[in-house]
Short mmCIF file of C-alpha atoms in Angstrom, two decimals:
data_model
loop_
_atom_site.label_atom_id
_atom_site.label_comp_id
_atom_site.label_asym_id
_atom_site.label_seq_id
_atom_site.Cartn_x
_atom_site.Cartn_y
_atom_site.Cartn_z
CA UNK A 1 75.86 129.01 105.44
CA UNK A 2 76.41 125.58 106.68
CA UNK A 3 77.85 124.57 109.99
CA UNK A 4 78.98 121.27 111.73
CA UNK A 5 78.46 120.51 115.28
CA UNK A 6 80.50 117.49 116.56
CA UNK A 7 79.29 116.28 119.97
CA UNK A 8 81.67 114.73 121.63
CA UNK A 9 85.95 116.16 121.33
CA UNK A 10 86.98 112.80 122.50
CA UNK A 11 85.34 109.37 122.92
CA UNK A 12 87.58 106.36 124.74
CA UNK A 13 86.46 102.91 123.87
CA UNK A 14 88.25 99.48 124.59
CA UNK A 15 89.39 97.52 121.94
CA UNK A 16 86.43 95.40 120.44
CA UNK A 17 83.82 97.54 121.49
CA UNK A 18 81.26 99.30 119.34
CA UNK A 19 81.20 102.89 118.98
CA UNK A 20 79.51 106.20 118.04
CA UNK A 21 80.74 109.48 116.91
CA UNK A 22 78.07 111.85 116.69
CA UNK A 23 77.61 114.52 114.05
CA UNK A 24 74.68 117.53 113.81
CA UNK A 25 74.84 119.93 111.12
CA UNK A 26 72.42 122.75 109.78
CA UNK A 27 72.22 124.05 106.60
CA UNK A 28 68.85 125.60 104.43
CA UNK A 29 70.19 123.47 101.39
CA UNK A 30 70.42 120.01 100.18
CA UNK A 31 73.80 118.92 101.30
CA UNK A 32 76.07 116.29 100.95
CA UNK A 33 77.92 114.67 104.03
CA UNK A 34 81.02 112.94 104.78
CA UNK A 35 83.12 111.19 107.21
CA UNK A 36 87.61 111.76 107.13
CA UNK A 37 89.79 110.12 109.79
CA UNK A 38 93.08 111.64 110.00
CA UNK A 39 96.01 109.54 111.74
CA UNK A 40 99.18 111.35 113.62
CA UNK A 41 100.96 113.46 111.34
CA UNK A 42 98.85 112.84 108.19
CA UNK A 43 96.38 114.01 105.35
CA UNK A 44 92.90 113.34 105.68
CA UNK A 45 91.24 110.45 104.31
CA UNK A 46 88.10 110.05 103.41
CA UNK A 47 86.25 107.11 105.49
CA UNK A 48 82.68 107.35 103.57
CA UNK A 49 80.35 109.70 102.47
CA UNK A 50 76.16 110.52 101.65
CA UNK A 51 75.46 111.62 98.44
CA UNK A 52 71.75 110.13 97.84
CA UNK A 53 69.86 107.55 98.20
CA UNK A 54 69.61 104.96 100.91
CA UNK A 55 70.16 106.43 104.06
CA UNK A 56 72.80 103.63 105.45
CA UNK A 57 76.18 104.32 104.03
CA UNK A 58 79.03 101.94 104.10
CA UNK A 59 82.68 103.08 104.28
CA UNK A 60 85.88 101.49 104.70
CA UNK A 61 87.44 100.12 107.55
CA UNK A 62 84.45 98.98 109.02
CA UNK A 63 82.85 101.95 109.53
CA UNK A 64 78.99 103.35 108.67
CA UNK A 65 76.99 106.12 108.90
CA UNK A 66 73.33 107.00 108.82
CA UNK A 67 71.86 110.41 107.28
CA UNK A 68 69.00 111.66 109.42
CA UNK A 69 67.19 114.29 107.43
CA UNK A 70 64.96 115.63 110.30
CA UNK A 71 67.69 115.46 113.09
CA UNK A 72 69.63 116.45 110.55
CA UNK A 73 72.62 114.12 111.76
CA UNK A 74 75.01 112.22 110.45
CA UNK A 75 76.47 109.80 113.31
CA UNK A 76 79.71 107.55 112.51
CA UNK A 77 79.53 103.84 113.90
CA UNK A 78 81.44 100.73 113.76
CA UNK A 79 80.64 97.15 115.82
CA UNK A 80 83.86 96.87 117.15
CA UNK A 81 86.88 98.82 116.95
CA UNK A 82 90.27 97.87 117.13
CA UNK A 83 93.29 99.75 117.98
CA UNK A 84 94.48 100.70 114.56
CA UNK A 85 91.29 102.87 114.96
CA UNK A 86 93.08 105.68 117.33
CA UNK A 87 92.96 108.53 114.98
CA UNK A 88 90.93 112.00 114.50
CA UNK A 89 87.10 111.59 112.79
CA UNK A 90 86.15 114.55 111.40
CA UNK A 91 82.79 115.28 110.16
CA UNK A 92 82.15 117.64 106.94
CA UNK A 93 79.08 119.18 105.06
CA UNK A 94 79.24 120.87 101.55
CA UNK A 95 76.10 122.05 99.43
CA UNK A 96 75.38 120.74 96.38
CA UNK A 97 76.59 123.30 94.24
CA UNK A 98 79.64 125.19 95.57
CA UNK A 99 81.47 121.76 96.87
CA UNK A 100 83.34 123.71 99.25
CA UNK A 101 83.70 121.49 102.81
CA UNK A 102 83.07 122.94 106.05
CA UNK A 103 84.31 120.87 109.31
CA UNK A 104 83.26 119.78 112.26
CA UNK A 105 86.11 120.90 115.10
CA UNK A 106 86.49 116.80 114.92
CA UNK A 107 86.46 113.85 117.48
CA UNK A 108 89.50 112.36 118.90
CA UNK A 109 89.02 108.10 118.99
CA UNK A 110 91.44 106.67 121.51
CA UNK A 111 91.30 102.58 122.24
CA UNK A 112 92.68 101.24 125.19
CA UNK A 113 93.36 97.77 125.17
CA UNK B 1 97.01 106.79 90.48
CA UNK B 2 98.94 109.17 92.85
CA UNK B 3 97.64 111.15 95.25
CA UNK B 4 97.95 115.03 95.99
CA UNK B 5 101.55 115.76 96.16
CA UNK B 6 102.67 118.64 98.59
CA UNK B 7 106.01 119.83 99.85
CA UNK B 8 107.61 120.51 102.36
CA UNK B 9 106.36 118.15 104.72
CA UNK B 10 107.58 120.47 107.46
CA UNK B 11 108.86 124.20 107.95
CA UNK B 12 110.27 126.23 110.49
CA UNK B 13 110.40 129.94 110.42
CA UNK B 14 110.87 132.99 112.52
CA UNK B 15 108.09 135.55 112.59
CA UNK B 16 108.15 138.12 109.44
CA UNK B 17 109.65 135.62 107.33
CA UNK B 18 108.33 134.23 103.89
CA UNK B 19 107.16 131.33 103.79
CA UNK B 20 106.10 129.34 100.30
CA UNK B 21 104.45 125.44 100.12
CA UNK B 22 103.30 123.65 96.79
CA UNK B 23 100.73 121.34 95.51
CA UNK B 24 100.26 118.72 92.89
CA UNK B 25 96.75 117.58 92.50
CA UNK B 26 95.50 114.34 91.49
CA UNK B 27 96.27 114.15 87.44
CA UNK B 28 92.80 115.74 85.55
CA UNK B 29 91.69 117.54 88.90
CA UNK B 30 90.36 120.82 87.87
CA UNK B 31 89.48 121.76 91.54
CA UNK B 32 92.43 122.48 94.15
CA UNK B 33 91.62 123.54 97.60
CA UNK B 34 93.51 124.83 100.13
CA UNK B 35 92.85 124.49 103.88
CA UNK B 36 94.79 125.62 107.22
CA UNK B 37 94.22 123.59 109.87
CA UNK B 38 95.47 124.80 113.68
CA UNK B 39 95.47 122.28 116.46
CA UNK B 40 92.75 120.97 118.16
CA UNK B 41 90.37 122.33 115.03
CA UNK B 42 89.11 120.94 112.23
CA UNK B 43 90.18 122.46 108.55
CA UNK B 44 89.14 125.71 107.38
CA UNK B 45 88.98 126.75 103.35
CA UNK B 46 91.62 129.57 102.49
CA UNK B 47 91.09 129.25 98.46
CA UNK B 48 89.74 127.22 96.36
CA UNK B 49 90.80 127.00 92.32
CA UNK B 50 88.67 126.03 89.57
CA UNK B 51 91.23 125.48 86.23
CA UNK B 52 93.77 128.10 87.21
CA UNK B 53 90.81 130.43 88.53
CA UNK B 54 89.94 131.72 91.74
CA UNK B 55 86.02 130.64 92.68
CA UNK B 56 86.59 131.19 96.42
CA UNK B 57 89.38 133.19 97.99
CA UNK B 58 86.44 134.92 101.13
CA UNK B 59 88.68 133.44 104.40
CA UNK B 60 92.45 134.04 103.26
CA UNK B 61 94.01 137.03 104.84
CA UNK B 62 94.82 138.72 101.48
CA UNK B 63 97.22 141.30 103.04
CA UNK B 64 99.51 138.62 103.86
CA UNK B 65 98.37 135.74 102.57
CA UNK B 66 98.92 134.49 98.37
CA UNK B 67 98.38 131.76 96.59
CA UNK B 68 98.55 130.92 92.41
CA UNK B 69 97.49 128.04 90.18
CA UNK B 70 99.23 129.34 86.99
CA UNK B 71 98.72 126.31 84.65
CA UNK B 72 95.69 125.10 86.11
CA UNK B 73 97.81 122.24 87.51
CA UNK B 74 100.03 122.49 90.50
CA UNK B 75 99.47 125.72 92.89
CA UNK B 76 101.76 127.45 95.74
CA UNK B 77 100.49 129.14 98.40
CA UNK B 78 102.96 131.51 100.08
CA UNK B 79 102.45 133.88 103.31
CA UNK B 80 104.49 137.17 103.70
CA UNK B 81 105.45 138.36 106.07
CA UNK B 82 104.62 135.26 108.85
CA UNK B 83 103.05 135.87 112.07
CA UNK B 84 102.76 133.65 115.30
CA UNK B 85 99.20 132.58 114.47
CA UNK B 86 99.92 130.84 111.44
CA UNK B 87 101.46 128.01 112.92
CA UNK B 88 99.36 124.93 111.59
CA UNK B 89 98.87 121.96 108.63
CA UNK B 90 98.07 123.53 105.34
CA UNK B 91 96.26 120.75 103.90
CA UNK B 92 96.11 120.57 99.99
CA UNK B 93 92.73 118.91 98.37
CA UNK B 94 91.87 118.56 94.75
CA UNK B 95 88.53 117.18 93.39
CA UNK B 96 87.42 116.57 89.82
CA UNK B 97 85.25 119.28 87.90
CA UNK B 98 82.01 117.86 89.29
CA UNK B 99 83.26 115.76 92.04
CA UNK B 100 81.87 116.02 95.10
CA UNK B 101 84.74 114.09 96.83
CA UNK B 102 87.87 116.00 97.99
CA UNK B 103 91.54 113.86 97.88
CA UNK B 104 94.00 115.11 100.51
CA UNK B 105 97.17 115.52 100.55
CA UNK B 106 99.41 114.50 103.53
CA UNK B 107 99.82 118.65 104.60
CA UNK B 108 102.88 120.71 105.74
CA UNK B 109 103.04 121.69 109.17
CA UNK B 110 104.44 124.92 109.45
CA UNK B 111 105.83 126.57 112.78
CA UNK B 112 106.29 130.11 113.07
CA UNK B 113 108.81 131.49 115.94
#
């Protein structure tokens, strides 16, 4: 069974500034990984996510993530965030076969100006 | 292309009550998910539908808990009779047949009295 760990419940930044959400995970499968933000009162939607292939992975909004096989980790990053950015990250994991998503208990991103 | 559909947006009820909340997946979505999500946590999977069969029903409480996909389109979930501890989102998700990538919908946020 696959788990998500999600270091941090709440990370403050100031507007501009670059930041890190960080994701662990375990699994004894190949998995696939993803990113969701989910603002006040809404649906989840999906920021970016690790399939294959090159490590890096680009999402929207700025944001990317590296896949770290043998730290297994999956940490969120953008340069500098603004404050349209205050919102909940959540981190997910699903193996390759059954596609079912488990979470992370997710990060709360708050900017102050 | 619309998104997942779900309604009501929000419901309050009184403990033992029935409760019921639809979903309309993304058109030529075989997969439909549904997840409860309490506060301060991160989604958990209640069922998921493949076509209008169950592949995953393991974490819904089946004595009070239902849920049906009849056409292998839209679905409804419905608890009976409500306790306390259900209060949360019920998120709605659909996902092609072999999509990795699960589409959200914007949840209903139930409170039970």
């Amino acid at each position: 069974a696959q788990s998500v760990t999600q270091l941090d419940s709440q990370v403050p930044v100031f507007e501009e500034a670059p930041v890190e959400l960080r994701c662990n995970y375990s699994s004894s499968v190949s998995v696939y990984l993803f990113w969701y933000v989910q603002y006040p009162n809404q649906g989840l939607q999906l920021l970016l996510k690790y399939l294959s292939g090159s490590t890096l992975v680009k999402g929207i909004n700025g944001f990317e993530a590296e896949f770290n096989k043998s730290q297994t980790s999956f940490h969120l990053r953008k340069p500098s965030v603004h404050i349209s950015d205050t919102a909940e990250y959540f981190c997910a994991v699903s193996d390759r076969g059954a596609q079912k998503l488990v979470f992370g208990q997710g990060t709360r991103l708050t900017i102050n100006p | 292309e619309a998104g997942v559909a779900q309604s009501p947006r929000y419901k309050i009820i009184e403990k033992r009550q029935s409760v019921a909340f639809w979903c309309n997946p993304i058109s030529g979505h075989a997969t439909l998910y549904w997840y409860q999500q309490i506060l301060g946590q991160g989604p958990k999977l209640l069922i998921q539908f493949q076509n209008n069969g169950v592949v995953d029903d393991s974490q819904l409480p089946k004595d009070r808990f239902s849920a049906e996909r009849l056409k292998g389109v839209d679905s409804t979930l419905k608890i009976q009779p409500a306790k306390l501890e259900d209060s949360a989102v019920y998120l709605c998700a659909s996902s092609s047949s072999r999509g990795e990538t699960q589409y959200f919908g914007p949840g209903t946020r139930l409170l039970v009295l």
